Each structure stands twice: as structure tokens, then as C-alpha cells.
mmCIF file of C-alpha atoms and ligand atoms in Angstrom:
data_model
loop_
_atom_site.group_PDB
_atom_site.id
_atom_site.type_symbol
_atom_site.label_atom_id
_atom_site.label_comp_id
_atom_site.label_asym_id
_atom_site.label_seq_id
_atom_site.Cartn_x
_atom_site.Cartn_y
_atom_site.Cartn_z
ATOM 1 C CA UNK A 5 0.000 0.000 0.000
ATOM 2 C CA UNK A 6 1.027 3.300 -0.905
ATOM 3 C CA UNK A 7 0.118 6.761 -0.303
ATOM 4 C CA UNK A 8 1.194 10.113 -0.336
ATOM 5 C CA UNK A 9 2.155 13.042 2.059
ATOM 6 C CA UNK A 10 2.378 16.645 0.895
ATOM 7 C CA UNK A 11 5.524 18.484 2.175
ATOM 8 C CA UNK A 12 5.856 21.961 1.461
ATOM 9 C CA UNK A 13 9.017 23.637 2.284
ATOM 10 C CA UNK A 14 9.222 27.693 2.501
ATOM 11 C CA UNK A 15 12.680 27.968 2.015
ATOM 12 C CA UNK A 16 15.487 27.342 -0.014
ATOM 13 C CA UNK A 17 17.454 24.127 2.012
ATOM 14 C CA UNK A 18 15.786 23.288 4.609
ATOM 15 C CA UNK A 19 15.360 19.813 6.857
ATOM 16 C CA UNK A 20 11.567 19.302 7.739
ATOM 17 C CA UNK A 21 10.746 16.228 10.221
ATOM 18 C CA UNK A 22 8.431 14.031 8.607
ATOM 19 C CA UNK A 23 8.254 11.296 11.630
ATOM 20 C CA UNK A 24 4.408 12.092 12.823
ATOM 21 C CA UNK A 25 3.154 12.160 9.124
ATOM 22 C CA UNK A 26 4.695 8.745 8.725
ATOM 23 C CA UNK A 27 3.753 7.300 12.052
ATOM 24 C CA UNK A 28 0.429 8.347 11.662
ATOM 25 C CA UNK A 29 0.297 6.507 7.989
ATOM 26 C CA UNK A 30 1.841 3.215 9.833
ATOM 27 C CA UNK A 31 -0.933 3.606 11.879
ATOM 28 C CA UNK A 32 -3.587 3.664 9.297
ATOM 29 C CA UNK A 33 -2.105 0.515 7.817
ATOM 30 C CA UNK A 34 -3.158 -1.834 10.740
ATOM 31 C CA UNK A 35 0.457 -4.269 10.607
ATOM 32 C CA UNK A 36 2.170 -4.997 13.142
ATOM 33 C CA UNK A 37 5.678 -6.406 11.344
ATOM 34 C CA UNK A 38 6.682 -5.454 8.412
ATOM 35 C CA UNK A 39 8.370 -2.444 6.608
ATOM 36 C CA UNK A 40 8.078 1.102 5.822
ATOM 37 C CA UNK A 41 9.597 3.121 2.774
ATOM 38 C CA UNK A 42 9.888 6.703 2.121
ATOM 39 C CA UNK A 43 10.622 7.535 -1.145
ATOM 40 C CA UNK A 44 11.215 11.342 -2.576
ATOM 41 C CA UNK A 45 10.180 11.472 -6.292
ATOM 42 C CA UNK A 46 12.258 14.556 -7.055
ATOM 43 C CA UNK A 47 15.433 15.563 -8.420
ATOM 44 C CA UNK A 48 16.862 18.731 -6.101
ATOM 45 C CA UNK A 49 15.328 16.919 -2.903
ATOM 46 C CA UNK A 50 15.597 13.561 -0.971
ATOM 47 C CA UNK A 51 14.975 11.648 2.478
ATOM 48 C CA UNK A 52 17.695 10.978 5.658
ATOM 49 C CA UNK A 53 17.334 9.720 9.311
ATOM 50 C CA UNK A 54 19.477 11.904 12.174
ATOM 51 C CA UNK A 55 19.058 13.208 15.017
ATOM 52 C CA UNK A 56 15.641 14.757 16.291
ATOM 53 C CA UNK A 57 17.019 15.963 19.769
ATOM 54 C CA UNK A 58 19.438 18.579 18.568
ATOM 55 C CA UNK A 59 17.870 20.947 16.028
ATOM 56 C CA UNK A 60 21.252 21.934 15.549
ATOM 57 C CA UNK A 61 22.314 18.420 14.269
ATOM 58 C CA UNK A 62 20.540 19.072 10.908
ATOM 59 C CA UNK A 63 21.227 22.739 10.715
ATOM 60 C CA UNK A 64 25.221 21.569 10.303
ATOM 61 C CA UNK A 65 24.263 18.845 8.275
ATOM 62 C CA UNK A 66 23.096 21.654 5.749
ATOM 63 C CA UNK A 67 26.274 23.290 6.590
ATOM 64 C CA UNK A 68 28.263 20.411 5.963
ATOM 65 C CA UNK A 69 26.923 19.513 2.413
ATOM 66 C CA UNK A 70 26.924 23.643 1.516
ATOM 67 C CA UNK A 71 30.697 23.800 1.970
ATOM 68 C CA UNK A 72 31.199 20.017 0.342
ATOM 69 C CA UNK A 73 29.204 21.188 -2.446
ATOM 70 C CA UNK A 74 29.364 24.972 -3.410
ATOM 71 C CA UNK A 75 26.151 26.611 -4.697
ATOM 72 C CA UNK A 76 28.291 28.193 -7.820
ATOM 73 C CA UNK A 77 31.293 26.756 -9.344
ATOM 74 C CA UNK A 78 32.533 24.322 -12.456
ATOM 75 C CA UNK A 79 28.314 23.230 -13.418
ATOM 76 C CA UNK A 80 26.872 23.395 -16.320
ATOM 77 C CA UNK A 81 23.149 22.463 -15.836
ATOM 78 C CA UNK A 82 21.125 25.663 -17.381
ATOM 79 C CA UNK A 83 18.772 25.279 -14.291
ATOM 80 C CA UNK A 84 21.716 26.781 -12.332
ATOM 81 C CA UNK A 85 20.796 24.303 -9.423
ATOM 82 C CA UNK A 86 23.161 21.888 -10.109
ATOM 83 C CA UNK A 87 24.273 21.862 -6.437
ATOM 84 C CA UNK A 88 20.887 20.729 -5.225
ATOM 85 C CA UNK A 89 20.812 17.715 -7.644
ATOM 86 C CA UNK A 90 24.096 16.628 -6.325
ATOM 87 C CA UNK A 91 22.968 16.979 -2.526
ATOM 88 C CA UNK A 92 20.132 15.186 -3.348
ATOM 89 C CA UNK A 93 22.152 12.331 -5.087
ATOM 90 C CA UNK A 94 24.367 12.915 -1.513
ATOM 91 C CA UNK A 95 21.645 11.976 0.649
ATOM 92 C CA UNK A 96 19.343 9.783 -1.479
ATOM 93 C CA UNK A 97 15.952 9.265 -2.442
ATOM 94 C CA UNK A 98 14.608 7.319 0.237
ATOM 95 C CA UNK A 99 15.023 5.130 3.567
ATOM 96 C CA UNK A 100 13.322 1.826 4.633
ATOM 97 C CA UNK A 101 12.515 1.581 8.522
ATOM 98 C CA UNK A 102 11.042 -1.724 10.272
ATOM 99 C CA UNK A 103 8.005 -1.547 11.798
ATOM 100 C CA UNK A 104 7.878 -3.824 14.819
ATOM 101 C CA UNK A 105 4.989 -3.913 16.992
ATOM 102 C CA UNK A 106 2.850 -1.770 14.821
ATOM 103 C CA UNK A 107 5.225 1.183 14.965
ATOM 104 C CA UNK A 108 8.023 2.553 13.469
ATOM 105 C CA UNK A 109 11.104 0.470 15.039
ATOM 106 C CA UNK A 110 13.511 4.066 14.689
ATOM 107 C CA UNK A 111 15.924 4.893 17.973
ATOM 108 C CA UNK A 112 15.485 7.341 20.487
ATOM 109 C CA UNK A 113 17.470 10.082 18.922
ATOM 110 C CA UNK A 114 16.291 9.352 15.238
ATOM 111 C CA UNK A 115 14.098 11.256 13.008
ATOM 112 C CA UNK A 116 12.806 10.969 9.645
ATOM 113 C CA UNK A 117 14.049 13.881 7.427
ATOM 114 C CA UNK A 118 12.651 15.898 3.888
ATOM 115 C CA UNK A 119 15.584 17.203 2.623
ATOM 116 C CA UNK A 120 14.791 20.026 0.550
ATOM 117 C CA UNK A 121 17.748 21.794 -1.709
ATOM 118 C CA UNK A 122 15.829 23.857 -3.783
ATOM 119 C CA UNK A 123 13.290 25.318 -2.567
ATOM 120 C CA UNK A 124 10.681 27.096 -1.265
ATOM 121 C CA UNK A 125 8.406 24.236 -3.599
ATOM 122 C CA UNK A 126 4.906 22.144 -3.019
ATOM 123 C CA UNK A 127 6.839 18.415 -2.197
ATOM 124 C CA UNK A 128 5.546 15.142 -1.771
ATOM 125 C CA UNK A 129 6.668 11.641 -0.423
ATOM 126 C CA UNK A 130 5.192 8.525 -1.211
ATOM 127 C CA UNK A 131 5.107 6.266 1.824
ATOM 128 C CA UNK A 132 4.595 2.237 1.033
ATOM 129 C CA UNK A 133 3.788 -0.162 3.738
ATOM 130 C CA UNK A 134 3.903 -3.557 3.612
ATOM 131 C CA UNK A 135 3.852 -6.286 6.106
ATOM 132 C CA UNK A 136 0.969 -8.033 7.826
HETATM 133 ZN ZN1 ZN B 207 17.970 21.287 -12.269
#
């Protein structure tokens, strides 16, 4: 089963935790083993688990991919966003989490995260379930 959650984003690169909207689909789905995939149909965004605690945690990891990969420099995509489709080949385009016990089996400190690098847009992610 698959469905689909609407993500807009507001801002240019941004991190947006996706965990409840997820959850809540796991929940509609009634299993109580099985898995759950989040995939990002879209070329200057993708997906990540880190840390939820520390806000700060995925404000550096949008540091940390600005300086490994420079908005401007040897590109030569026309869009002139080529350093969003390269973070989003950097992080990927989606994750896979077991659900145990009817929920999502992530750790304490984990999050899932929409990783937007070219924004502000209207996003989506497609969330399949399977499992019984
Ligand atoms: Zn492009």
C-alpha cells in the first residue's frame, strides 16, 4: 500500500521532520511487522534519518553539504541548481525503517528527514507499507 504526504518547504534548504506524518500513515495501515519506505520522487530533494534531539544536528548537516558542495562553481546544468541535484544524489531518495509492533522500530534520537535543496516548492513523499 502506498500513499502520499504533501511536504511543502518555505525555504530554499531546509530539513523538515516528517516522523508524525509517517507514524500516523503506519498507523492507518493496521500491521504490526513489516516495513516502511519513504521515497522522494524529485530531483533537487531527498529523504535521511538523524538526530531529532538537537535541532542543531541538521542545521550543520546543511552546513556540511553547503561547503562540500558549493552553490556556484565548475556546473553546467542551465537550471543553475546543479548543487541541489548533487545533494540530493548525496543523501538519497529514500530510507526503509522496520516496523515492529505496529510502529516505526527508529531509535530514540532518530528522526525521519525531507531534505529540501531547492526550494521554497509544493513536495511530496510517497510512503509504502507492507507487512501483515
Ligand atoms: Zn535542475
Amino acid at each position: 500500500m502506498w500513499t502520499r504526504i504533501d511536504v511543502p518547504t518555505g525555504t530554499r534548504t531546509r530539513f523538515i521532520d516528517i516522523t508524525a506524518a509517517v507514524a500516523a500513515e503506519v498507523d492507518k495501515a493496521r500491521i504490526q511487522s513489516g516495513t516502511c519506505t519513504v521515497y522522494v520522487p524529485h530531483t533537487t530533494a531527498g529523504v535521511t534519518i538523524n538526530e531529532n534531539a538537537d535541532p542543531d544536528v541538521s542545521r550543520d548537516i546543511l552546513s556540511g553539504l553547503a561547503r562540500l558542495v558549493p552553490a556556484t562553481g565548475d556546473y553546467r546544468h542551465a537550471e543553475g541548481n546543479s548543487d541541489a541535484h548533487i545533494k540530493a544524489s548525496l543523501v538519497g531518495s529514500s530510507v526503509t525503517v522496520p516496523v515492529i509492533g505496529g510502529r516505526l522500530a527508529l531509535g530514540t534520537w532518530q528522526a525521519i528527514y525531507f531534505c529540501e535543496f531547492d526550494g521554497p516548492r509544493n513536495r511530496h513523499v510517497l510512503v509504502g507499507i507492507s507487512g501483515g
